[in-house]
């Protein structure tokens, strides 16, 4: 199954607003260029991904028309591919090779970002974390697929 990359976001500093981008470099063993999480090598939180279809579920639970992906503090939003199936698998975003490092659980900041009930609405819909095994520049519209 092939999905697509529909949103990219980086946070250059702690507590800084997320900046939406059209393209970004995925750096081996670090994450997204310009994202604060990529300052240190290693770790499983190099890239965070969320499924676009889950944004719709969260919006419904919050009785909102839509949810701005920047509020959820994830790096990549993908559509048309079941992310949970990639939580422990190797997959490609464009030419970059990533490896799922588990689920990305919501934190208490979801209450402040989304309002009362924000944490509960995001439980089970937080997305996944991944490590970058092969870097590449990725662009909105790039395919997202399991690396078989």
PDB file of C-alpha atoms in Angstrom:
ATOM      1  CA  UNK A   1       0.000   0.000   0.000  1.00  0.00           C
ATOM      2  CA  UNK A   2       1.364   3.404  -0.962  1.00  0.00           C
ATOM      3  CA  UNK A   3       0.398   6.606   0.808  1.00  0.00           C
ATOM      4  CA  UNK A   4       1.638  10.152   0.509  1.00  0.00           C
ATOM      5  CA  UNK A   5       3.356  12.857   2.529  1.00  0.00           C
ATOM      6  CA  UNK A   6       0.913  15.753   2.977  1.00  0.00           C
ATOM      7  CA  UNK A   7       2.467  17.964   5.701  1.00  0.00           C
ATOM      8  CA  UNK A   8       5.934  18.641   7.132  1.00  0.00           C
ATOM      9  CA  UNK A   9       6.698  20.525  10.350  1.00  0.00           C
ATOM     10  CA  UNK A  10       9.795  21.361  12.413  1.00  0.00           C
ATOM     11  CA  UNK A  11      10.319  23.044  15.779  1.00  0.00           C
ATOM     12  CA  UNK A  12      13.703  24.759  15.841  1.00  0.00           C
ATOM     13  CA  UNK A  13      13.651  25.388  19.615  1.00  0.00           C
ATOM     14  CA  UNK A  14      11.919  24.044  22.701  1.00  0.00           C
ATOM     15  CA  UNK A  15       8.482  25.641  23.087  1.00  0.00           C
ATOM     16  CA  UNK A  16       8.858  27.361  19.696  1.00  0.00           C
ATOM     17  CA  UNK A  17       5.927  27.208  17.292  1.00  0.00           C
ATOM     18  CA  UNK A  18       6.033  24.500  14.650  1.00  0.00           C
ATOM     19  CA  UNK A  19       7.023  25.755  11.188  1.00  0.00           C
ATOM     20  CA  UNK A  20       5.303  24.106   8.223  1.00  0.00           C
ATOM     21  CA  UNK A  21       7.601  23.363   5.269  1.00  0.00           C
ATOM     22  CA  UNK A  22       7.226  22.160   1.676  1.00  0.00           C
ATOM     23  CA  UNK A  23      10.422  20.096   1.844  1.00  0.00           C
ATOM     24  CA  UNK A  24      13.032  19.046   4.380  1.00  0.00           C
ATOM     25  CA  UNK A  25      16.209  17.007   4.589  1.00  0.00           C
ATOM     26  CA  UNK A  26      15.992  13.803   6.644  1.00  0.00           C
ATOM     27  CA  UNK A  27      19.418  13.285   8.207  1.00  0.00           C
ATOM     28  CA  UNK A  28      20.735   9.814   9.111  1.00  0.00           C
ATOM     29  CA  UNK A  29      20.535   9.061  12.845  1.00  0.00           C
ATOM     30  CA  UNK A  30      19.270  12.584  13.612  1.00  0.00           C
ATOM     31  CA  UNK A  31      15.892  13.373  12.041  1.00  0.00           C
ATOM     32  CA  UNK A  32      14.700  16.482  10.226  1.00  0.00           C
ATOM     33  CA  UNK A  33      17.201  19.240   9.470  1.00  0.00           C
ATOM     34  CA  UNK A  34      16.214  22.321  11.460  1.00  0.00           C
ATOM     35  CA  UNK A  35      14.197  20.391  14.046  1.00  0.00           C
ATOM     36  CA  UNK A  36      15.343  20.580  17.652  1.00  0.00           C
ATOM     37  CA  UNK A  37      15.067  16.792  18.051  1.00  0.00           C
ATOM     38  CA  UNK A  38      17.826  16.335  15.449  1.00  0.00           C
ATOM     39  CA  UNK A  39      20.538  18.041  17.478  1.00  0.00           C
ATOM     40  CA  UNK A  40      21.645  14.781  19.103  1.00  0.00           C
ATOM     41  CA  UNK A  41      22.461  11.592  17.260  1.00  0.00           C
ATOM     42  CA  UNK A  42      20.660   8.406  18.176  1.00  0.00           C
ATOM     43  CA  UNK A  43      17.414   7.867  19.999  1.00  0.00           C
ATOM     44  CA  UNK A  44      14.037   6.746  18.810  1.00  0.00           C
ATOM     45  CA  UNK A  45      12.393  10.200  18.593  1.00  0.00           C
ATOM     46  CA  UNK A  46      14.197  11.319  15.420  1.00  0.00           C
ATOM     47  CA  UNK A  47      10.979  11.658  13.396  1.00  0.00           C
ATOM     48  CA  UNK A  48       7.362  11.662  14.535  1.00  0.00           C
ATOM     49  CA  UNK A  49       4.595  10.801  12.094  1.00  0.00           C
ATOM     50  CA  UNK A  50       0.825  10.918  12.295  1.00  0.00           C
ATOM     51  CA  UNK A  51      -1.820   9.625   9.927  1.00  0.00           C
ATOM     52  CA  UNK A  52      -4.017  12.273   8.272  1.00  0.00           C
ATOM     53  CA  UNK A  53      -7.060  10.098   8.727  1.00  0.00           C
ATOM     54  CA  UNK A  54      -6.479  10.203  12.488  1.00  0.00           C
ATOM     55  CA  UNK A  55      -6.508  14.009  12.415  1.00  0.00           C
ATOM     56  CA  UNK A  56     -10.091  13.720  11.159  1.00  0.00           C
ATOM     57  CA  UNK A  57     -10.984  11.405  14.053  1.00  0.00           C
ATOM     58  CA  UNK A  58      -9.401  13.775  16.584  1.00  0.00           C
ATOM     59  CA  UNK A  59     -11.280  16.713  15.051  1.00  0.00           C
ATOM     60  CA  UNK A  60     -14.563  14.810  15.329  1.00  0.00           C
ATOM     61  CA  UNK A  61     -13.894  13.916  18.963  1.00  0.00           C
ATOM     62  CA  UNK A  62     -13.044  17.558  19.706  1.00  0.00           C
ATOM     63  CA  UNK A  63     -16.123  18.782  17.795  1.00  0.00           C
ATOM     64  CA  UNK A  64     -13.882  20.832  15.506  1.00  0.00           C
ATOM     65  CA  UNK A  65     -13.972  21.267  11.743  1.00  0.00           C
ATOM     66  CA  UNK A  66     -10.301  20.352  11.478  1.00  0.00           C
ATOM     67  CA  UNK A  67      -7.135  20.054  13.549  1.00  0.00           C
ATOM     68  CA  UNK A  68      -4.019  21.978  12.552  1.00  0.00           C
ATOM     69  CA  UNK A  69      -1.212  19.359  12.440  1.00  0.00           C
ATOM     70  CA  UNK A  70       1.166  21.856  14.084  1.00  0.00           C
ATOM     71  CA  UNK A  71      -0.884  21.615  17.298  1.00  0.00           C
ATOM     72  CA  UNK A  72      -0.042  17.920  17.632  1.00  0.00           C
ATOM     73  CA  UNK A  73       3.711  18.583  17.430  1.00  0.00           C
ATOM     74  CA  UNK A  74       4.422  15.811  14.908  1.00  0.00           C
ATOM     75  CA  UNK A  75       6.929  16.168  12.045  1.00  0.00           C
ATOM     76  CA  UNK A  76       5.212  14.395   9.170  1.00  0.00           C
ATOM     77  CA  UNK A  77       1.568  13.851   8.278  1.00  0.00           C
ATOM     78  CA  UNK A  78       0.927  10.990   5.873  1.00  0.00           C
ATOM     79  CA  UNK A  79      -2.284   9.854   4.207  1.00  0.00           C
ATOM     80  CA  UNK A  80      -3.427   6.574   2.700  1.00  0.00           C
ATOM     81  CA  UNK A  81      -1.129   4.202   4.580  1.00  0.00           C
ATOM     82  CA  UNK A  82      -1.753   2.558   7.983  1.00  0.00           C
ATOM     83  CA  UNK A  83       1.055   3.946  10.147  1.00  0.00           C
ATOM     84  CA  UNK A  84       0.557   1.508  13.009  1.00  0.00           C
ATOM     85  CA  UNK A  85       1.596  -1.273  10.625  1.00  0.00           C
ATOM     86  CA  UNK A  86       4.909   0.569  10.188  1.00  0.00           C
ATOM     87  CA  UNK A  87       5.562   1.112  13.922  1.00  0.00           C
ATOM     88  CA  UNK A  88       8.240  -1.630  13.932  1.00  0.00           C
ATOM     89  CA  UNK A  89       8.993  -1.878  10.214  1.00  0.00           C
ATOM     90  CA  UNK A  90      11.274  -0.250   7.677  1.00  0.00           C
ATOM     91  CA  UNK A  91       9.549   2.145   5.317  1.00  0.00           C
ATOM     92  CA  UNK A  92      10.315   4.873   2.823  1.00  0.00           C
ATOM     93  CA  UNK A  93       9.222   8.466   2.677  1.00  0.00           C
ATOM     94  CA  UNK A  94      10.319   9.527  -0.776  1.00  0.00           C
ATOM     95  CA  UNK A  95      13.910   8.284  -1.062  1.00  0.00           C
ATOM     96  CA  UNK A  96      14.585   8.313   2.704  1.00  0.00           C
ATOM     97  CA  UNK A  97      14.588   5.002   4.578  1.00  0.00           C
ATOM     98  CA  UNK A  98      13.119   5.049   8.082  1.00  0.00           C
ATOM     99  CA  UNK A  99      12.578   2.386  10.706  1.00  0.00           C
ATOM    100  CA  UNK A 100       9.590   2.515  13.008  1.00  0.00           C
ATOM    101  CA  UNK A 101      10.590   2.863  16.669  1.00  0.00           C
ATOM    102  CA  UNK A 102       7.166   2.411  18.251  1.00  0.00           C
ATOM    103  CA  UNK A 103       4.064   4.437  18.928  1.00  0.00           C
ATOM    104  CA  UNK A 104       4.123   8.166  19.690  1.00  0.00           C
ATOM    105  CA  UNK A 105       1.831   8.565  22.651  1.00  0.00           C
ATOM    106  CA  UNK A 106       0.154  11.912  23.331  1.00  0.00           C
ATOM    107  CA  UNK A 107       1.296  14.048  26.236  1.00  0.00           C
ATOM    108  CA  UNK A 108      -0.462  16.379  28.654  1.00  0.00           C
ATOM    109  CA  UNK A 109       0.313  19.322  26.326  1.00  0.00           C
ATOM    110  CA  UNK A 110      -2.609  18.163  24.180  1.00  0.00           C
ATOM    111  CA  UNK A 111      -5.017  19.680  26.724  1.00  0.00           C
ATOM    112  CA  UNK A 112      -3.435  23.115  26.254  1.00  0.00           C
ATOM    113  CA  UNK A 113      -3.148  22.721  22.477  1.00  0.00           C
ATOM    114  CA  UNK A 114      -6.634  21.338  21.763  1.00  0.00           C
ATOM    115  CA  UNK A 115      -8.664  22.255  24.831  1.00  0.00           C
ATOM    116  CA  UNK A 116     -10.434  20.156  27.428  1.00  0.00           C
ATOM    117  CA  UNK A 117     -10.467  16.530  26.315  1.00  0.00           C
ATOM    118  CA  UNK A 118      -7.512  16.976  23.944  1.00  0.00           C
ATOM    119  CA  UNK A 119      -5.406  14.325  25.628  1.00  0.00           C
ATOM    120  CA  UNK A 120      -8.246  11.773  25.597  1.00  0.00           C
ATOM    121  CA  UNK A 121      -9.072  12.546  21.950  1.00  0.00           C
ATOM    122  CA  UNK A 122      -5.504  11.850  20.849  1.00  0.00           C
ATOM    123  CA  UNK A 123      -5.074   8.572  22.760  1.00  0.00           C
ATOM    124  CA  UNK A 124      -4.652   5.794  20.219  1.00  0.00           C
ATOM    125  CA  UNK A 125      -4.209   8.369  17.446  1.00  0.00           C
ATOM    126  CA  UNK A 126      -0.780   9.792  18.315  1.00  0.00           C
ATOM    127  CA  UNK A 127       1.111   8.239  15.421  1.00  0.00           C
ATOM    128  CA  UNK A 128       4.546   6.627  15.444  1.00  0.00           C
ATOM    129  CA  UNK A 129       8.201   7.447  15.995  1.00  0.00           C
ATOM    130  CA  UNK A 130      10.957   6.527  13.565  1.00  0.00           C
ATOM    131  CA  UNK A 131      14.707   6.553  13.087  1.00  0.00           C
ATOM    132  CA  UNK A 132      16.361   7.721   9.850  1.00  0.00           C
ATOM    133  CA  UNK A 133      18.478   4.944   8.315  1.00  0.00           C
ATOM    134  CA  UNK A 134      19.079   6.545   4.900  1.00  0.00           C
ATOM    135  CA  UNK A 135      18.749  10.291   4.528  1.00  0.00           C
ATOM    136  CA  UNK A 136      17.223  12.215   1.640  1.00  0.00           C
ATOM    137  CA  UNK A 137      15.328  15.392   0.927  1.00  0.00           C
ATOM    138  CA  UNK A 138      11.580  14.772   1.134  1.00  0.00           C
ATOM    139  CA  UNK A 139       8.893  16.933  -0.430  1.00  0.00           C
ATOM    140  CA  UNK A 140       5.140  17.226  -0.006  1.00  0.00           C
ATOM    141  CA  UNK A 141       3.506  14.641  -2.234  1.00  0.00           C
ATOM    142  CA  UNK A 142       6.320  12.078  -1.906  1.00  0.00           C
ATOM    143  CA  UNK A 143       5.161   8.470  -1.617  1.00  0.00           C
ATOM    144  CA  UNK A 144       5.148   6.662   1.729  1.00  0.00           C
ATOM    145  CA  UNK A 145       5.463   2.868   1.517  1.00  0.00           C
ATOM    146  CA  UNK A 146       6.766  -0.169   3.371  1.00  0.00           C
ATOM    147  CA  UNK A 147      10.309  -1.130   2.347  1.00  0.00           C
ATOM    148  CA  UNK A 148       9.920  -4.761   1.375  1.00  0.00           C
TER     149      UNK A 148
END
